[in-house]
PDB file of C-alpha atoms in Angstrom:
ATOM      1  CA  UNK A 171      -9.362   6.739 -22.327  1.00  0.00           C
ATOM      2  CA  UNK A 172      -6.047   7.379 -20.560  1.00  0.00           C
ATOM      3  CA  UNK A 173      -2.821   5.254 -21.702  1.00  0.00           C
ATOM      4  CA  UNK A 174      -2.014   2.054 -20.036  1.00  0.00           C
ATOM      5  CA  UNK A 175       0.631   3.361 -17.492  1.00  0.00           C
ATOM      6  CA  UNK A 176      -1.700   6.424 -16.286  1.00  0.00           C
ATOM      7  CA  UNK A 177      -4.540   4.129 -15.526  1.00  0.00           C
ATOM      8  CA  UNK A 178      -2.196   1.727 -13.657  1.00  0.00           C
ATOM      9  CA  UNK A 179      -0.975   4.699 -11.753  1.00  0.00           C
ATOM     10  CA  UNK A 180      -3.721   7.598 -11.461  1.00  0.00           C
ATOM     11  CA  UNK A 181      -6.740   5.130 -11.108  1.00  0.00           C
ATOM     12  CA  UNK A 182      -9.992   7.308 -10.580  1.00  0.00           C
ATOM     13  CA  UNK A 183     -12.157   5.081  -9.159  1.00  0.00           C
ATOM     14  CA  UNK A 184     -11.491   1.986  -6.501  1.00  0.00           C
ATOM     15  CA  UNK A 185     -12.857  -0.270  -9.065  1.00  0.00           C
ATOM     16  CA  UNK A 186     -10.107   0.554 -11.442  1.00  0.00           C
ATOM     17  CA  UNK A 187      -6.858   0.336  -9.509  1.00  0.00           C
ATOM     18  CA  UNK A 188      -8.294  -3.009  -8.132  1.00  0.00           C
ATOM     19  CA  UNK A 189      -9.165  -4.134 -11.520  1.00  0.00           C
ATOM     20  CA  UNK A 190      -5.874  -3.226 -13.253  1.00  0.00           C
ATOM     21  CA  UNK A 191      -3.222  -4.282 -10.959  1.00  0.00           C
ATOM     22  CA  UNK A 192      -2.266  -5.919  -7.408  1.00  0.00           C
ATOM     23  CA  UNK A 193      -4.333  -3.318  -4.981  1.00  0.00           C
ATOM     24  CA  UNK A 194      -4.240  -3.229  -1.198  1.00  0.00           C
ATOM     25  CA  UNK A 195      -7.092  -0.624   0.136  1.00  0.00           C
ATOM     26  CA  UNK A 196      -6.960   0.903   3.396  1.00  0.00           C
ATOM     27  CA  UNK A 197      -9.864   3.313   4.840  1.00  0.00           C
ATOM     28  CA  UNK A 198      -8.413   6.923   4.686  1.00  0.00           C
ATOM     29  CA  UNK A 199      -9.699   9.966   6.748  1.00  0.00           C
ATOM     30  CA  UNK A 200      -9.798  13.409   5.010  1.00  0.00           C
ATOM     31  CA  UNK A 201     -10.463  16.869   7.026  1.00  0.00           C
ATOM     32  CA  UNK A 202      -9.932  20.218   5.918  1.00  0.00           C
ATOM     33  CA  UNK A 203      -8.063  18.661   2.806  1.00  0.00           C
ATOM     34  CA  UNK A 204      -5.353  16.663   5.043  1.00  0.00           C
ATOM     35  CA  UNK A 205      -5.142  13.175   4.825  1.00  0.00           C
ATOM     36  CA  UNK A 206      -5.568  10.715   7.413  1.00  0.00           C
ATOM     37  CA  UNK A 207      -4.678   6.577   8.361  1.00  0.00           C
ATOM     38  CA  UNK A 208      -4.897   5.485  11.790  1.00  0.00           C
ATOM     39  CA  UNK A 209      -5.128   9.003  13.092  1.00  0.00           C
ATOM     40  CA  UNK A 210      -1.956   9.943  11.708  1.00  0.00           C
ATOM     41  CA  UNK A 211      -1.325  12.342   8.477  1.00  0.00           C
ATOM     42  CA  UNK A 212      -0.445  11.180   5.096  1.00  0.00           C
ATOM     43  CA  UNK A 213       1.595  13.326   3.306  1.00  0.00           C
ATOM     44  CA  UNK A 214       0.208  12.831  -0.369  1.00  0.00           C
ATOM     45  CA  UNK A 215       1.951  14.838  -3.913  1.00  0.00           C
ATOM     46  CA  UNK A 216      -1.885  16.241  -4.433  1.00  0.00           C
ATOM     47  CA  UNK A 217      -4.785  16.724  -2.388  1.00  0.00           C
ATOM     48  CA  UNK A 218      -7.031  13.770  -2.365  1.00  0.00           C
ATOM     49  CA  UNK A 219     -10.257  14.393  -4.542  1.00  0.00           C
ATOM     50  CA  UNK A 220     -13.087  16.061  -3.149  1.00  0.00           C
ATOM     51  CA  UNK A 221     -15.441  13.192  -2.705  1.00  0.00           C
ATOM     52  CA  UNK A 222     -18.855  13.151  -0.712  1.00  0.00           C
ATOM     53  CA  UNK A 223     -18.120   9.655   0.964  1.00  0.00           C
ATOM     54  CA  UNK A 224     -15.200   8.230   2.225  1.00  0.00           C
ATOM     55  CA  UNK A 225     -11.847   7.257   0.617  1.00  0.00           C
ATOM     56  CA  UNK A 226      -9.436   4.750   0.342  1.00  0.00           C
ATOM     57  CA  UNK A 227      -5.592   4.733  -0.063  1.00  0.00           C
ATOM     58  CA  UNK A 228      -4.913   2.354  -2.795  1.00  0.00           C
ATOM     59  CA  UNK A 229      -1.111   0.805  -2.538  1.00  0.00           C
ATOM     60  CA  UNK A 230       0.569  -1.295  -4.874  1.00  0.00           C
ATOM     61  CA  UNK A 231       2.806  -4.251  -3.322  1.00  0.00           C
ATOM     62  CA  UNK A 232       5.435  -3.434  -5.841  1.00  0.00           C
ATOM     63  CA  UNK A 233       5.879   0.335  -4.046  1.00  0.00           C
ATOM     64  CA  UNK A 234       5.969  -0.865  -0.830  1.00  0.00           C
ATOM     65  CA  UNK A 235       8.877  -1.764   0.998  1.00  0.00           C
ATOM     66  CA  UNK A 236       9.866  -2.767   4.389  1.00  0.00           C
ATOM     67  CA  UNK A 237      11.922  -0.366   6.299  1.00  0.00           C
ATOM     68  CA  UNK A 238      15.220  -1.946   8.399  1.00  0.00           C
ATOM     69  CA  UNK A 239      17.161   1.399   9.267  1.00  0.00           C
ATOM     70  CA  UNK A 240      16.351   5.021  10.153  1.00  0.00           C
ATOM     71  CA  UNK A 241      13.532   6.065   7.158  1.00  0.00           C
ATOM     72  CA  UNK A 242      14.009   9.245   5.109  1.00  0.00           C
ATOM     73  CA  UNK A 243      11.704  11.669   6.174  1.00  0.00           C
ATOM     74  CA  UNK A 244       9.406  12.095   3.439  1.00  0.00           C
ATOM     75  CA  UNK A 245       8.402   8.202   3.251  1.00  0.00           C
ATOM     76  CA  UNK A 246       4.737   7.675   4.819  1.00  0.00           C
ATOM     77  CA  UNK A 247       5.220   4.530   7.412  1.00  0.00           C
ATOM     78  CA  UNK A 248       2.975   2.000   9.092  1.00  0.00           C
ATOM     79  CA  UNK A 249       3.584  -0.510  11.542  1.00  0.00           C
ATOM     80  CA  UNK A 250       2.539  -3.646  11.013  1.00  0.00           C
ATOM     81  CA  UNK A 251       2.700  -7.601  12.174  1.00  0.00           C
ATOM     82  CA  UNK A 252       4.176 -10.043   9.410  1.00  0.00           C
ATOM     83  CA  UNK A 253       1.485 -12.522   9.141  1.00  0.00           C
ATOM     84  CA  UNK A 254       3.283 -14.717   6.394  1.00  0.00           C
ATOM     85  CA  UNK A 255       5.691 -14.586   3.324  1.00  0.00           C
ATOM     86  CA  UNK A 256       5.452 -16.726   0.116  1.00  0.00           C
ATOM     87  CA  UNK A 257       8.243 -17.565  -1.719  1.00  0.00           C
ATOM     88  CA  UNK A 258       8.260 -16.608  -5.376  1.00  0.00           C
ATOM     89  CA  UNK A 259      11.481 -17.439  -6.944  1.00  0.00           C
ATOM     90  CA  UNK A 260      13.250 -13.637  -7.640  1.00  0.00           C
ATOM     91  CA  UNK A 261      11.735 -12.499  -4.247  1.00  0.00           C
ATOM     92  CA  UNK A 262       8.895 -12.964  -1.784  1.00  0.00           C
ATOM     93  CA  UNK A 263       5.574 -11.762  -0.656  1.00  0.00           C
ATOM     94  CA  UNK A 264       5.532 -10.794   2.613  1.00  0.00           C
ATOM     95  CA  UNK A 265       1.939 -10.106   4.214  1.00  0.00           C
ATOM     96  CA  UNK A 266       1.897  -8.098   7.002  1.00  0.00           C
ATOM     97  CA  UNK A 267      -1.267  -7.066   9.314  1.00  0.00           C
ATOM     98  CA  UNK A 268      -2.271  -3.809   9.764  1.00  0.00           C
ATOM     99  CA  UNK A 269      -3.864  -1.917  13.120  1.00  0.00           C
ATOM    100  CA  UNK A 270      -7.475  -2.544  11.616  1.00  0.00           C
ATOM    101  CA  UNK A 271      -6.733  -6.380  11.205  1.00  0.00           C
ATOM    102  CA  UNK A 272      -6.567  -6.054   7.492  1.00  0.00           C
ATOM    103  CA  UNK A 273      -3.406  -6.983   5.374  1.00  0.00           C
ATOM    104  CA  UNK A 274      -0.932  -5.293   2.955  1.00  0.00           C
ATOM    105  CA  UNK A 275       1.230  -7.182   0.615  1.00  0.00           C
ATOM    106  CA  UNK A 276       5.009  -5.913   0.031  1.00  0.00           C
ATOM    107  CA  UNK A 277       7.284  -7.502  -2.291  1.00  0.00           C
ATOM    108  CA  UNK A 278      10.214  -8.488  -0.610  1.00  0.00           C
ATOM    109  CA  UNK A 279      13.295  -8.497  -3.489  1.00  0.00           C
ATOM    110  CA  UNK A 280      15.954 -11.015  -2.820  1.00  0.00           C
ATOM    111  CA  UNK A 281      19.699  -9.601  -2.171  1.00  0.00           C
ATOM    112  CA  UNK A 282      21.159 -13.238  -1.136  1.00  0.00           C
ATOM    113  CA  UNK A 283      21.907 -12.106   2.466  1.00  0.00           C
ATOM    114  CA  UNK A 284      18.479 -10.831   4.132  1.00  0.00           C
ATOM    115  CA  UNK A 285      15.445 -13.318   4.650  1.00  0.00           C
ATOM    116  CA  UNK A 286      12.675 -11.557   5.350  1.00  0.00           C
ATOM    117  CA  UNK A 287      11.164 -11.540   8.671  1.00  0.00           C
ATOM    118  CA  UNK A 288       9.636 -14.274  10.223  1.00  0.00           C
ATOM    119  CA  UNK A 289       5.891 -14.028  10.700  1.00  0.00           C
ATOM    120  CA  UNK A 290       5.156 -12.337  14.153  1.00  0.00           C
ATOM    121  CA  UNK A 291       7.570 -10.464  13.644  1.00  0.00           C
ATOM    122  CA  UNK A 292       6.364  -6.192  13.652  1.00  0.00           C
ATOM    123  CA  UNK A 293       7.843  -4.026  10.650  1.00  0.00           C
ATOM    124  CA  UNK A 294       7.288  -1.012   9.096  1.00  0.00           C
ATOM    125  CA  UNK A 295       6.610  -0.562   5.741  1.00  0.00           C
ATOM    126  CA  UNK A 296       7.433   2.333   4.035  1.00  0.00           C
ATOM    127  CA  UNK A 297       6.441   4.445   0.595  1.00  0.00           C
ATOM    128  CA  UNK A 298       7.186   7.324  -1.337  1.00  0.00           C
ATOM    129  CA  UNK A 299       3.817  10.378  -1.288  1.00  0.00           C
ATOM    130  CA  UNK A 300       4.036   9.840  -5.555  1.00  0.00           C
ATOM    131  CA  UNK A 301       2.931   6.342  -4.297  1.00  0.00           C
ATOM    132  CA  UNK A 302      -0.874   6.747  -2.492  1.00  0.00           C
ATOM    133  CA  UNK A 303      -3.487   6.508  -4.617  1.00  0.00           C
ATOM    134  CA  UNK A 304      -6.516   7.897  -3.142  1.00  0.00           C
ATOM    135  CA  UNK A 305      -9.778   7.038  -4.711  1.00  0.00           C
ATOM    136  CA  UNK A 306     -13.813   6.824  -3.212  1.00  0.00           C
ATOM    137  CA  UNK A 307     -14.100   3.930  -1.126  1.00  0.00           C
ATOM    138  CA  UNK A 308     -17.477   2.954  -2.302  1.00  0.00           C
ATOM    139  CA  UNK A 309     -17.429   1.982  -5.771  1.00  0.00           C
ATOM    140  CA  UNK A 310     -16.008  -1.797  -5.422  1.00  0.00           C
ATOM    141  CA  UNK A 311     -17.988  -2.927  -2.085  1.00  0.00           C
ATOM    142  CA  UNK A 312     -15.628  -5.065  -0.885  1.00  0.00           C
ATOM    143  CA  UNK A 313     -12.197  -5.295  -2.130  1.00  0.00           C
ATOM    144  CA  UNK A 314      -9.038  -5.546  -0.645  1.00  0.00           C
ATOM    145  CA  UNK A 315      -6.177  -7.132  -1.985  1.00  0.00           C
ATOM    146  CA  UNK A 316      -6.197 -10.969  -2.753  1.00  0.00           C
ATOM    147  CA  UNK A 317      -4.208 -12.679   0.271  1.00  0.00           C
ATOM    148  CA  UNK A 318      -3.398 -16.638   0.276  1.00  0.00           C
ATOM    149  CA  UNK A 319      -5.727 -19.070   2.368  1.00  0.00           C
TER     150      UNK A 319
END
């Protein structure tokens, strides 16, 4: 068994990054070993596995973060529609929907001068390639992030 921290961050299956940790899944395309998400290519640090079904990109709230000025160029981006944000004290989630209709969490960090966007409102979120976690889609049957009612 891998340590803790590897686990957390190199799940190998969709159960486990669920299971471990905060996990937002979102259906990924592979062909001819590129990566895929709404049509577009994701640049990954590896290639995704070599899997005979489909995949998922795994995120982690904590890695995400909403983009406000000109993005570096090696951050993946997708647009999104804030849905909601809960305040939680040191920051806040902010849930934003994606093109398929299903939601990402990002944790919003307070700075005492930015709120974060009101819900409607479209943003891109942002994350480092070190940051997808691609894993087969079909080992947790459903399973996308928890989201509040």
């Amino acid at each position: 068994i891998a340590p803790p921290r590897d686990i957390y961050d190199r799940p190998t299956s969709r159960f486990v990054a669920e299971f471990i940790g905060e996990t937002y899944s979102l259906p990924l395309e592979t062909r001819a070993g590129e990566a895929f998400l709404y049509g577009r290519q994701w640049r990954l640090d590896r290639p995704p596995p070599a899997a005979d079904g489909p995949l998922v990109l795994a995120l982690r709230p904590e890695r995400l973060r909403l983009v406000t000025e000109p993005a570096r160029p090696d951050l993946n981006l997708i647009a999104g529609r804030v849905r909601q944000h809960v305040f939680q004290g040191e920051g806040t989630i902010v849930y934003v929907t994606m093109p398929d209709g299903s939601d990402l969490a990002v944790r919003h960090h307070h700075d005492g001068e930015q709120e974060p966007p009101a819900p409607g409102t479209p943003v891109t979120i942002g994350f480092a390639p070190r940051d997808s976690i691609v894993v087969p889609a079909d080992d947790a049957g459903h399973g996308r992030g928890p989201s509040p009612t």
